[in-house]
PDB file of C-alpha atoms in Angstrom:
ATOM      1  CA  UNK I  95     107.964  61.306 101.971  1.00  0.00           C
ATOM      2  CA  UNK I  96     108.387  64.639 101.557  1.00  0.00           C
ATOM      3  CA  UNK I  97     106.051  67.298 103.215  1.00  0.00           C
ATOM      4  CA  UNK I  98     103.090  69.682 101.755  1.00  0.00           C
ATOM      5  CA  UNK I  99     105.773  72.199 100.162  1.00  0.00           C
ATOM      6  CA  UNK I 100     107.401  68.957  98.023  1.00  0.00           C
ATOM      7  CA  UNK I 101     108.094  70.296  94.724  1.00  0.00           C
ATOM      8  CA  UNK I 102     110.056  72.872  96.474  1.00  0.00           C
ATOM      9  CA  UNK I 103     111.747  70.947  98.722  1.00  0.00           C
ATOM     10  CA  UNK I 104     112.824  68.394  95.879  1.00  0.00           C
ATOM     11  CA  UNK I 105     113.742  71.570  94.266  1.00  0.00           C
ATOM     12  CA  UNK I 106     116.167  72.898  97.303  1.00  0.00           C
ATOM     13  CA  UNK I 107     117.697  69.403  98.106  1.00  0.00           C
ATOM     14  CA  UNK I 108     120.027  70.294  94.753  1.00  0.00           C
ATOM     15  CA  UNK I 109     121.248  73.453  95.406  1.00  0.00           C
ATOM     16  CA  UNK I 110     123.141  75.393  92.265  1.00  0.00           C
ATOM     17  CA  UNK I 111     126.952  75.435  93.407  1.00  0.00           C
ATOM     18  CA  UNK I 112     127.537  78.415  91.354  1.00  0.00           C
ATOM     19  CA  UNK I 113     124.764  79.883  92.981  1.00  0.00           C
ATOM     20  CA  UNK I 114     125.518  79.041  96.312  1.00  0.00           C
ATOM     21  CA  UNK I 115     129.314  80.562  95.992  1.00  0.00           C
ATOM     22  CA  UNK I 116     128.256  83.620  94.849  1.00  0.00           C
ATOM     23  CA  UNK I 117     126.016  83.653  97.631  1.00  0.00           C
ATOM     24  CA  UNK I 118     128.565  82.688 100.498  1.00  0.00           C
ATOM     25  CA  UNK I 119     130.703  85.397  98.772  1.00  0.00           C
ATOM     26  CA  UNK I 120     128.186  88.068  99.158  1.00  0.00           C
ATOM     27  CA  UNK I 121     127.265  87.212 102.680  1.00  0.00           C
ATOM     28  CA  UNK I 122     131.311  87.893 103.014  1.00  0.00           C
ATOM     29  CA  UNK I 123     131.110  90.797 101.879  1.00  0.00           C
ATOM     30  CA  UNK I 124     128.574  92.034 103.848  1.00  0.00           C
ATOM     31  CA  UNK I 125     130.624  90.899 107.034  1.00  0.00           C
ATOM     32  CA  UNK I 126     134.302  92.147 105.646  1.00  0.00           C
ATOM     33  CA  UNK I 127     132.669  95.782 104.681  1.00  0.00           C
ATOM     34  CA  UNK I 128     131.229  96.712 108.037  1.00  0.00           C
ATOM     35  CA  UNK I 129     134.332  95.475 109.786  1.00  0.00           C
ATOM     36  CA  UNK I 130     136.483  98.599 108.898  1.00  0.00           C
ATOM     37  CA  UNK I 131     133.441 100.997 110.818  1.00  0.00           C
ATOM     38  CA  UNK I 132     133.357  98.992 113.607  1.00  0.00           C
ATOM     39  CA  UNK I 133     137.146  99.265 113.967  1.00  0.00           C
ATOM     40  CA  UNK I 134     137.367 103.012 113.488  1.00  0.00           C
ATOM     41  CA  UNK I 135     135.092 103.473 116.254  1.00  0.00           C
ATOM     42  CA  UNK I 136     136.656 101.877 118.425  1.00  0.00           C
ATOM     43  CA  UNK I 137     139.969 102.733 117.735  1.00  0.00           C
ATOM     44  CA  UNK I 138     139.204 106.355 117.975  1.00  0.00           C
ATOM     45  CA  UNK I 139     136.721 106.285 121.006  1.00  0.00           C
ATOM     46  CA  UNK I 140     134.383 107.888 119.797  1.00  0.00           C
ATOM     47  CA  UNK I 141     131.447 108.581 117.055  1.00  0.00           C
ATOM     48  CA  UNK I 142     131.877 111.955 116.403  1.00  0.00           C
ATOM     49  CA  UNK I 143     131.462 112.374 112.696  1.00  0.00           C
ATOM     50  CA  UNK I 144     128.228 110.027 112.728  1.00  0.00           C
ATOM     51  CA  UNK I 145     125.016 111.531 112.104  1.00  0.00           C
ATOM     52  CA  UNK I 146     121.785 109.990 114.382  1.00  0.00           C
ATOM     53  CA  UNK I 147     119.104 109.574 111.465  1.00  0.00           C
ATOM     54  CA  UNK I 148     121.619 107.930 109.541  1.00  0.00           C
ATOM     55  CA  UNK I 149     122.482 105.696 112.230  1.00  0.00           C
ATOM     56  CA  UNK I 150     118.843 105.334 113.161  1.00  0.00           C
ATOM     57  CA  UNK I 151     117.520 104.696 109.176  1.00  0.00           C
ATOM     58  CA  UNK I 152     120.066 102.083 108.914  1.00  0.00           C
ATOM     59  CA  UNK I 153     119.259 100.188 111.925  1.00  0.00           C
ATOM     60  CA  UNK I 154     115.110 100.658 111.726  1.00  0.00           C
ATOM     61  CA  UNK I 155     115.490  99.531 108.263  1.00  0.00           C
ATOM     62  CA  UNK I 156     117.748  96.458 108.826  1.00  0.00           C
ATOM     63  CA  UNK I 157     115.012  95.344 111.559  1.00  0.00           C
ATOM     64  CA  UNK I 158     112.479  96.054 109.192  1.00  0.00           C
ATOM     65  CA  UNK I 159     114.369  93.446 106.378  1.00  0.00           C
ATOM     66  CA  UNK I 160     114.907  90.773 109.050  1.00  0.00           C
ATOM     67  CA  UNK I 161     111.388  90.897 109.809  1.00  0.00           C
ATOM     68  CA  UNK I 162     110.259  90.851 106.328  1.00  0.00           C
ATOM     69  CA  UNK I 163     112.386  88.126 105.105  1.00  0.00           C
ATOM     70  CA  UNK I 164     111.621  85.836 108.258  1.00  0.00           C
ATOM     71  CA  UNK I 165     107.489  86.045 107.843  1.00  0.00           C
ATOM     72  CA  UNK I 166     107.829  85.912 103.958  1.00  0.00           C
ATOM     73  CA  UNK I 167     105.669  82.865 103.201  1.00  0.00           C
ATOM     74  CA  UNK I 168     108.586  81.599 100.590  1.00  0.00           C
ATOM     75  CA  UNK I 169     111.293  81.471 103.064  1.00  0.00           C
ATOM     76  CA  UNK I 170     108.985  80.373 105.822  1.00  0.00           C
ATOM     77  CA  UNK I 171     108.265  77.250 103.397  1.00  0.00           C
ATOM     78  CA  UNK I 172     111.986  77.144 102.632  1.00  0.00           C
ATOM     79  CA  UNK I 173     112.717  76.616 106.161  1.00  0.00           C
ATOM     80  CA  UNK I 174     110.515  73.978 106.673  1.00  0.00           C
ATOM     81  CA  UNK I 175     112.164  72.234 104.249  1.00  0.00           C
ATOM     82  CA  UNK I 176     114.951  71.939 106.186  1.00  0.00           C
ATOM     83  CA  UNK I 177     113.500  69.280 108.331  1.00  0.00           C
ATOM     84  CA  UNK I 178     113.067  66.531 104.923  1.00  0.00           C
ATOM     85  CA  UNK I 179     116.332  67.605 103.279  1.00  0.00           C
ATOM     86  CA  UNK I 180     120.259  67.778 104.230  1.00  0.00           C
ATOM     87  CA  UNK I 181     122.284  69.789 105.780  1.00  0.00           C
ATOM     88  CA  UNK I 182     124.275  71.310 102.709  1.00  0.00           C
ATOM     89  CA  UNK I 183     120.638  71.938 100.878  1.00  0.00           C
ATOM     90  CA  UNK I 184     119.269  73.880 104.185  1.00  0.00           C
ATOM     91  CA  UNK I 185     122.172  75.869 104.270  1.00  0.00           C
ATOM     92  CA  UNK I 186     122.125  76.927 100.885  1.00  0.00           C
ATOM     93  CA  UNK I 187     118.531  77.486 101.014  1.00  0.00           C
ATOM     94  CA  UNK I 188     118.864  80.049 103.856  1.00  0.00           C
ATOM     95  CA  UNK I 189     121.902  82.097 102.561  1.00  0.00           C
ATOM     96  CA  UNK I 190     119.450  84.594 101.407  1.00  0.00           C
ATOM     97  CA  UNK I 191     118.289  85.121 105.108  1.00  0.00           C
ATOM     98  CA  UNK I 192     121.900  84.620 106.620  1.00  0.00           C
ATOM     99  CA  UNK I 193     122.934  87.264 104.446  1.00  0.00           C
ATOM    100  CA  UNK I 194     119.935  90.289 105.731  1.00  0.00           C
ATOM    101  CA  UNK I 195     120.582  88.677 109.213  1.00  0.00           C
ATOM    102  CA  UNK I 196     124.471  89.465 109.131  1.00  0.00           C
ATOM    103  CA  UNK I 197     123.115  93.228 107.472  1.00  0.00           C
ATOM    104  CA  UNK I 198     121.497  93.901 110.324  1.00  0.00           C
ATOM    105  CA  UNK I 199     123.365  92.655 113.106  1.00  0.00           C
ATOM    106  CA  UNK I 200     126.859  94.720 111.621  1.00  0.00           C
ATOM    107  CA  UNK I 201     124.519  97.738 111.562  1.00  0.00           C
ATOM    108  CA  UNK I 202     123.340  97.243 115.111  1.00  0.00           C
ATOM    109  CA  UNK I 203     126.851  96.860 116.452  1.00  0.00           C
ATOM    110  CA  UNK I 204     127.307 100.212 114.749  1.00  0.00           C
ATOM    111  CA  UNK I 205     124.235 101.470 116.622  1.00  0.00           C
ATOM    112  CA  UNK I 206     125.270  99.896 119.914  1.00  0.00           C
ATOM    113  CA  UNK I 207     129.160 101.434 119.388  1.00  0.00           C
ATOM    114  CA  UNK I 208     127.619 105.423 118.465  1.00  0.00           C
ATOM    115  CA  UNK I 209     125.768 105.237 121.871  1.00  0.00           C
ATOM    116  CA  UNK I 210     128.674 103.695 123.948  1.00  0.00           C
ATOM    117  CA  UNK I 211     131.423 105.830 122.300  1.00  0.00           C
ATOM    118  CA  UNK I 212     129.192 108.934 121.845  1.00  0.00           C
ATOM    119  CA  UNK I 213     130.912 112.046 122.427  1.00  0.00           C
ATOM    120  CA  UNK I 214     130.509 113.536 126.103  1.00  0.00           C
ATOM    121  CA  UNK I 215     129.352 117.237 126.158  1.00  0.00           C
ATOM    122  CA  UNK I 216     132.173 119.784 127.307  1.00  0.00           C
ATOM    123  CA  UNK I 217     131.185 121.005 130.815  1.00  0.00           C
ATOM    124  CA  UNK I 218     130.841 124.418 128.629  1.00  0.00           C
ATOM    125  CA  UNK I 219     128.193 124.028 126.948  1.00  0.00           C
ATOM    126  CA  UNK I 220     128.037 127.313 125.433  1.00  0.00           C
ATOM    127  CA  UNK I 221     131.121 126.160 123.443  1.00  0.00           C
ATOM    128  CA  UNK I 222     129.621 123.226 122.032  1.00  0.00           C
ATOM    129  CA  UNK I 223     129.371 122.868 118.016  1.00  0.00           C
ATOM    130  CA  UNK I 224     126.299 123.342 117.095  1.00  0.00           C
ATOM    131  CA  UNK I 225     126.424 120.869 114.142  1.00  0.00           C
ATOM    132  CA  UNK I 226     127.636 117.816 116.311  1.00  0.00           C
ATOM    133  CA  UNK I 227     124.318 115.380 117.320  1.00  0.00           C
ATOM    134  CA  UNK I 228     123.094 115.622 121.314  1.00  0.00           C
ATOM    135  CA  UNK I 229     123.391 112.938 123.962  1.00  0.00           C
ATOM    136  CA  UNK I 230     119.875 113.497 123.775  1.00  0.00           C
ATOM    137  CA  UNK I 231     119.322 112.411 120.190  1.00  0.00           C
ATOM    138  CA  UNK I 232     121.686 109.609 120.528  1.00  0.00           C
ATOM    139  CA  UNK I 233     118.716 108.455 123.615  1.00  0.00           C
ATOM    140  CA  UNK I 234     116.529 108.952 121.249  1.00  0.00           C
ATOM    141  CA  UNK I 235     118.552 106.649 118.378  1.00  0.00           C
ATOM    142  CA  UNK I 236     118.549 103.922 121.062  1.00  0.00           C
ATOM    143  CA  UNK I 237     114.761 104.017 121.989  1.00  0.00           C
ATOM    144  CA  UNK I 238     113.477 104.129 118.462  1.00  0.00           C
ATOM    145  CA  UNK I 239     115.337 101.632 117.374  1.00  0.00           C
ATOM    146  CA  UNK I 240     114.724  99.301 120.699  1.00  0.00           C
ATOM    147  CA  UNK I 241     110.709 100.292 120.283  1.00  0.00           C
ATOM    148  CA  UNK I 242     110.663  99.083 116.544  1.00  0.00           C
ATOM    149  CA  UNK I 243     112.309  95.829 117.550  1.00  0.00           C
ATOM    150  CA  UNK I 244     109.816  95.366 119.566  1.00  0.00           C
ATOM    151  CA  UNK I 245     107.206  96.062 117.155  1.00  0.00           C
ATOM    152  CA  UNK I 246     108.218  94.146 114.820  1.00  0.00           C
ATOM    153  CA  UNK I 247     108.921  91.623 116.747  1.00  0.00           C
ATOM    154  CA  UNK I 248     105.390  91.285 118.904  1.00  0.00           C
ATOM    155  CA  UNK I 249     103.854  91.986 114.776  1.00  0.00           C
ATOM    156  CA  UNK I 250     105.282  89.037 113.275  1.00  0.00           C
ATOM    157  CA  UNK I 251     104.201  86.609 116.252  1.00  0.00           C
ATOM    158  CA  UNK I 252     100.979  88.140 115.937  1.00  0.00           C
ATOM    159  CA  UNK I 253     100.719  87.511 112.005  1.00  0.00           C
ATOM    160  CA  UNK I 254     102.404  84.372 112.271  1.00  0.00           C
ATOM    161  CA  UNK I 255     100.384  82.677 114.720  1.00  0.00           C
ATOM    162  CA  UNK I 256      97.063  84.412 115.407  1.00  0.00           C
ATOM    163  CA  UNK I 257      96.526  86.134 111.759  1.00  0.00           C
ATOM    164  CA  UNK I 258      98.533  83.411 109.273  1.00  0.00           C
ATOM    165  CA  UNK I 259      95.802  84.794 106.431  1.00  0.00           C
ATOM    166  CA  UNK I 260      97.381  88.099 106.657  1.00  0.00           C
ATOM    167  CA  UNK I 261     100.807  87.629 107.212  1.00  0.00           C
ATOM    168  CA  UNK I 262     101.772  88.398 103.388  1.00  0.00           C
ATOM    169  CA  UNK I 263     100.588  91.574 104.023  1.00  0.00           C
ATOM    170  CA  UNK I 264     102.400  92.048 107.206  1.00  0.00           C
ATOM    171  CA  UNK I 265     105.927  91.146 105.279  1.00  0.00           C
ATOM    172  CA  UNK I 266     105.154  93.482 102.326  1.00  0.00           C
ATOM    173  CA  UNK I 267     104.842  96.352 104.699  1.00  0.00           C
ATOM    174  CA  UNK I 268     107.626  95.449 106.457  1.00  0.00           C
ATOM    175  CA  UNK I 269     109.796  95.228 102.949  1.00  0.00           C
ATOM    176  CA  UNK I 270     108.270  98.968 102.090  1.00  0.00           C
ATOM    177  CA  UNK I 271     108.954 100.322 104.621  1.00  0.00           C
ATOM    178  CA  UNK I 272     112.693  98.709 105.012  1.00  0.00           C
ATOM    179  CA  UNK I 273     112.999  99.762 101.236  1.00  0.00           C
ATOM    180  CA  UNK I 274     111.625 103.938 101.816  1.00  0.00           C
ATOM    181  CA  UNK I 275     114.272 104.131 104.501  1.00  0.00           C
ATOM    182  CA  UNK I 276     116.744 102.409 102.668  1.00  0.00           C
ATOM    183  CA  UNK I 277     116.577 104.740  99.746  1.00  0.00           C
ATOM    184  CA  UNK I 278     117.054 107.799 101.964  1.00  0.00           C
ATOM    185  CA  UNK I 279     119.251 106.791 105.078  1.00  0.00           C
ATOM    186  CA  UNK I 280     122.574 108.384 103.779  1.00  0.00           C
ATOM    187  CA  UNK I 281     120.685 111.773 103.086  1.00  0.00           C
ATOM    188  CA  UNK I 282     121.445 113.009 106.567  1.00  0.00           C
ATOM    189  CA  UNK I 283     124.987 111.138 106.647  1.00  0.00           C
ATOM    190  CA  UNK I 284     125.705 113.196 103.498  1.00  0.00           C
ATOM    191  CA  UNK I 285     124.368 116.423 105.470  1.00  0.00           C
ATOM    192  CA  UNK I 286     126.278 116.325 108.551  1.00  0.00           C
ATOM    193  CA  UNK I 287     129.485 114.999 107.224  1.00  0.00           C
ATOM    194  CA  UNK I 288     129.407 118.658 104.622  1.00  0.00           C
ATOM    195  CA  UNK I 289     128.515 120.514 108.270  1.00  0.00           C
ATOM    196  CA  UNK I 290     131.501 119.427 109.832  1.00  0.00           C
ATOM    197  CA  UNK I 291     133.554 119.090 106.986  1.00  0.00           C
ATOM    198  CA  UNK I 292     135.415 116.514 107.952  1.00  0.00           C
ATOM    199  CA  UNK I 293     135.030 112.534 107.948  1.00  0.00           C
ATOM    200  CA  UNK I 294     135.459 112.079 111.749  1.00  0.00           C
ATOM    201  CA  UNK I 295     134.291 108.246 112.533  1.00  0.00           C
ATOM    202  CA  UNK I 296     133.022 107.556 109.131  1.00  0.00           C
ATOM    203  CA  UNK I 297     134.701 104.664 107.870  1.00  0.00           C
ATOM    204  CA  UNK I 298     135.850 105.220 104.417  1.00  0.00           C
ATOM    205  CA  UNK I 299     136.668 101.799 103.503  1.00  0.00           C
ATOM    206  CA  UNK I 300     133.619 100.790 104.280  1.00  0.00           C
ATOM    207  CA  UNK I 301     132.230 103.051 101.815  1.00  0.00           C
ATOM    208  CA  UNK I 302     134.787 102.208  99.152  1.00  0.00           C
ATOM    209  CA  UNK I 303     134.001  98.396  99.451  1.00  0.00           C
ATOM    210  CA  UNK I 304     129.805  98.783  99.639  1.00  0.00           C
ATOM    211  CA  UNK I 305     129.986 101.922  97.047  1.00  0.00           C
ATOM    212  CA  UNK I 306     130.546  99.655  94.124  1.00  0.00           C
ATOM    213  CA  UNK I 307     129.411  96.480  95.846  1.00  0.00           C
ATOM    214  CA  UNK I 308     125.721  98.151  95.699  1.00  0.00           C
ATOM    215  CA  UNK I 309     125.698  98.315  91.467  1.00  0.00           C
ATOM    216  CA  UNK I 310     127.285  94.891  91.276  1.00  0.00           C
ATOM    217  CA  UNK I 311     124.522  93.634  93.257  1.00  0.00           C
ATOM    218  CA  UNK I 312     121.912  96.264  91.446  1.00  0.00           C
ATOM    219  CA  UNK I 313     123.446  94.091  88.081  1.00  0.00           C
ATOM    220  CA  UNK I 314     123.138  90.809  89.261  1.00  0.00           C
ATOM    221  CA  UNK I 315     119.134  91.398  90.543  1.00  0.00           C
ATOM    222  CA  UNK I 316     118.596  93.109  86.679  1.00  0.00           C
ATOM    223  CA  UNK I 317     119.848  90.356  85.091  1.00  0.00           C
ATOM    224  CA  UNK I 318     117.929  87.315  87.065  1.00  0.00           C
ATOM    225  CA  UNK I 319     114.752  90.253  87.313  1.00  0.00           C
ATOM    226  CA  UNK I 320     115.038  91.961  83.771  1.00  0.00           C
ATOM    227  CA  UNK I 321     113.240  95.068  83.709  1.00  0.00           C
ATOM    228  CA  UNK I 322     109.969  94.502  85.478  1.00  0.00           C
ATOM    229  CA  UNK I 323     112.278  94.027  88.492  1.00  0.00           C
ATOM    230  CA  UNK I 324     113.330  97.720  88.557  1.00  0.00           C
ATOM    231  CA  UNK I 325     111.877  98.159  92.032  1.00  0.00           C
ATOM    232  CA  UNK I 326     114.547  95.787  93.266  1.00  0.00           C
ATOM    233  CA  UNK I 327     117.474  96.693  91.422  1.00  0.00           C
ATOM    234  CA  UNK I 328     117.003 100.487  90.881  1.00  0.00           C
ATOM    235  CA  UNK I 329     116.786 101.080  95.131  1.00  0.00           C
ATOM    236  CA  UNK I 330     120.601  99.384  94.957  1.00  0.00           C
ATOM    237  CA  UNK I 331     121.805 101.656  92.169  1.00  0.00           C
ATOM    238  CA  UNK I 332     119.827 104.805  93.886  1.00  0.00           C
ATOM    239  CA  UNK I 333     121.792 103.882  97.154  1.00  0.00           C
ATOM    240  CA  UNK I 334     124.598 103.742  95.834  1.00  0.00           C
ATOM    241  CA  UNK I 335     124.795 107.047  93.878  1.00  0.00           C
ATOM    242  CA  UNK I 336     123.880 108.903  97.096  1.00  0.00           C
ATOM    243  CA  UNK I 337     126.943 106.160  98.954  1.00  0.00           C
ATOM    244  CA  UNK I 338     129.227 107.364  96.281  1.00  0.00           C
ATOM    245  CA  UNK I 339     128.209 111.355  96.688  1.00  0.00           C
ATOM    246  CA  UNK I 340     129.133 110.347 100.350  1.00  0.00           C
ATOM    247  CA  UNK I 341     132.621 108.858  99.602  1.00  0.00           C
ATOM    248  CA  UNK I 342     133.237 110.949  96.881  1.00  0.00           C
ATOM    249  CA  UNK I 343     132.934 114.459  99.631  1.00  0.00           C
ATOM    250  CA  UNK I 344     135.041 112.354 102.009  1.00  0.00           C
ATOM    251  CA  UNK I 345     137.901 111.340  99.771  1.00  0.00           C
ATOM    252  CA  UNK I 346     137.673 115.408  98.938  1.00  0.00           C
ATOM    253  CA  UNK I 347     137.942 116.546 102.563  1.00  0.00           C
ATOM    254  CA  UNK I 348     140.853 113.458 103.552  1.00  0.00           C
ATOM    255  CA  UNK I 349     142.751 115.135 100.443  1.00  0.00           C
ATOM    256  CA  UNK I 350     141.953 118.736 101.796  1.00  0.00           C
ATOM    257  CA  UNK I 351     143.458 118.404 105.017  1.00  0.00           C
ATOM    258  CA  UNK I 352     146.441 116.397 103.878  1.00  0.00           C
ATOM    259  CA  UNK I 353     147.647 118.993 101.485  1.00  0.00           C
ATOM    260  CA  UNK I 354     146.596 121.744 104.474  1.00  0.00           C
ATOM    261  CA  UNK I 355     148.549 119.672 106.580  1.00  0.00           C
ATOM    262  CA  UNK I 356     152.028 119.813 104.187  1.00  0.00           C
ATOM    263  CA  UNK I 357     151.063 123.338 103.594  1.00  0.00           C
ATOM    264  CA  UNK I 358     151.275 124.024 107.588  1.00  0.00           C
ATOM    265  CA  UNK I 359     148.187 125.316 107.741  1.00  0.00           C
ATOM    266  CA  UNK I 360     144.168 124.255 109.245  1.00  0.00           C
ATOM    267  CA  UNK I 361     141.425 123.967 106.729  1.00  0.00           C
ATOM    268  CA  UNK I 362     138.119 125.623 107.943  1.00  0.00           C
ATOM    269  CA  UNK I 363     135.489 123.183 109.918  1.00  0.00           C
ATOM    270  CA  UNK I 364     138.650 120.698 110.363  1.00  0.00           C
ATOM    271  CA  UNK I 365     139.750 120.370 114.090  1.00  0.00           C
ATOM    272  CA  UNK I 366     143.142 120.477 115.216  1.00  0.00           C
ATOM    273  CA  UNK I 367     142.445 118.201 118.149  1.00  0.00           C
ATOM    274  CA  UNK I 368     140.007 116.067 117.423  1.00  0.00           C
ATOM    275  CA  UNK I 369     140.228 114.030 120.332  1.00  0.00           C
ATOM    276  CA  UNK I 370     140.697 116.485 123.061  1.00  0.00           C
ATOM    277  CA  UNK I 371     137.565 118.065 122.108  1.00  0.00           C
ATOM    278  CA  UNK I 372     135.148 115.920 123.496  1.00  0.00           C
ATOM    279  CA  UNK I 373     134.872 112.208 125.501  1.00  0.00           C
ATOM    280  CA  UNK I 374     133.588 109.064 124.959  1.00  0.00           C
ATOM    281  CA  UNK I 375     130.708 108.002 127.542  1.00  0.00           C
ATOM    282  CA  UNK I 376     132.615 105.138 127.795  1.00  0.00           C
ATOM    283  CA  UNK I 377     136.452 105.699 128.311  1.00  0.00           C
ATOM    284  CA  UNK I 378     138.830 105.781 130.495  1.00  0.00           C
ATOM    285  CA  UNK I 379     138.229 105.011 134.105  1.00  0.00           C
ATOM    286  CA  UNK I 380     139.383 109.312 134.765  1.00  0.00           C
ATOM    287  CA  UNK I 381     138.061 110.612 131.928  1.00  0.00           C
ATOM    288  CA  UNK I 382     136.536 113.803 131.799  1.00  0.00           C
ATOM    289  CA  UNK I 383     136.725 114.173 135.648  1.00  0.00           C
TER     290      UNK I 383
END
């Protein structure tokens, strides 16, 4: 026998195959497309080139969707079904929430690597650029985004358990609020990037595999959602216009300083060494000493 949510668990124990592949190749996706930020960090030490509110949107938001998705009364009943159904079924079931859960963990990596590899101050401070981010705002970056785990962690226990009755409600603001700084994060990544007219750590391939990914998912939720699901689809497309306005400035600049480069020349706001300038926290053993 199957439990109180049966109609839906009969439903899940047949999953769609085409449905489920398109899902596994998403979640892919999601995984491959991060990959080339995380590298770039590391391979160049540092963060420089990042900007804090975009770092701290992303991640605050990517909590905010893992919380959301995880107290949403449909994929709480989803999950239970896992218990009266097979393996296979469960797995495609949950794809939706593997997919925000690998979202969120490749953008807290990238949180985790802008602290660790975060530019050290010169000991002159007076010759510092003005439009590089702080060692105090990347603190700041970790504790807000620590504090709001928390929140919404301690929340959705709360809702869950105590306050079942009002858990929807819980999950919708959650889902908001993930959405608002969704729409906005790469505002201030779009900012500092024309400030220091260069790229520096931003990943470009990362950009050039999300910037179109974001309308081919925007197309995929119009055509299951149809119009009245404009609030879905339209944040994707509105992300990734301001994504594309992003890797559209940084192709610009890359091209810039390559034909500066062959000319012999510097182009303005574009270091000549980039490395030398400042140090990772997090470096070598003599670094900055």
């Amino acid at each position: 026998m199957l439990s109180a949510g049966s109609a839906r668990c009969r439903e899940l124990e047949h999953p769609d195959i085409a449905n489920f592949s398109i899902s596994v190749f998403i979640l892919v996706g999601i995984l491959v497309s991060y990959l080339p930020q995380h590298a770039k960090i590391i391979m160049r030490r540092s963060s420089r080139g990042l900007s804090p509110l975009f770092v701290l949107l992303g991640t605050v938001s990517g909590t905010a969707s893992i919380a959301n998705i995880l107290t949403l009364p449909e994929s709480t009943r989803d999950m239970a079904c896992c218990s009266d159904i097979g393996r296979f079924p469960c797995a495609a079931a949950l794809l939706g929430i593997a997919q925000i859960g690998v979202q969120w963990t490749c953008f807290f990596f990238i949180m985790l690597l802008f602290l660790i590899f975060f530019p050290r101050n010169a000991e002159d401070t007076e010759s510092q650029d003005a439009n590089l981010p702080t060692w105090k705002e990347a603190i700041i970056v970790l504790a807000v985004s620590l504090a709001f785990f928390v929140f919404a962690f301690l929340g959705s226990v709360i809702f869950v358990y105590a306050a079942p009755s009002h858990t929807r409600g819980w999950a919708n603001f959650l889902g908001l609020l993930a959405t608002t700084l969704a729409a906005v994060q790469y505002i201030p990544q779009i900012i500092t990037t024309w400030r220091l007219q260069e790229t520096g750590s931003l990943s470009v391939p990362m950009m050039l595999i999300q910037t179109p990914g974001s309308f081919v998912f925007a197309a995929s939720l119009a055509v299951r959602l149809g119009p009245g699901g404009w609030s879905a689809w339209g944040l994707f497309i509105f992300t990734g216009l301001l994504q594309g306005v992003l890797l559209g400035m940084s192709l610009w600049f890359i091209w810039r300083d390559r034909k500066a480069a062959k000319a012999g020349s510097t182009p303005a706001g574009a270091s000549i060494t980039e490395d030398t300038e400042q140090t990772p926290l997090i470096g070598n053993g003599t670094a900055g000493r």
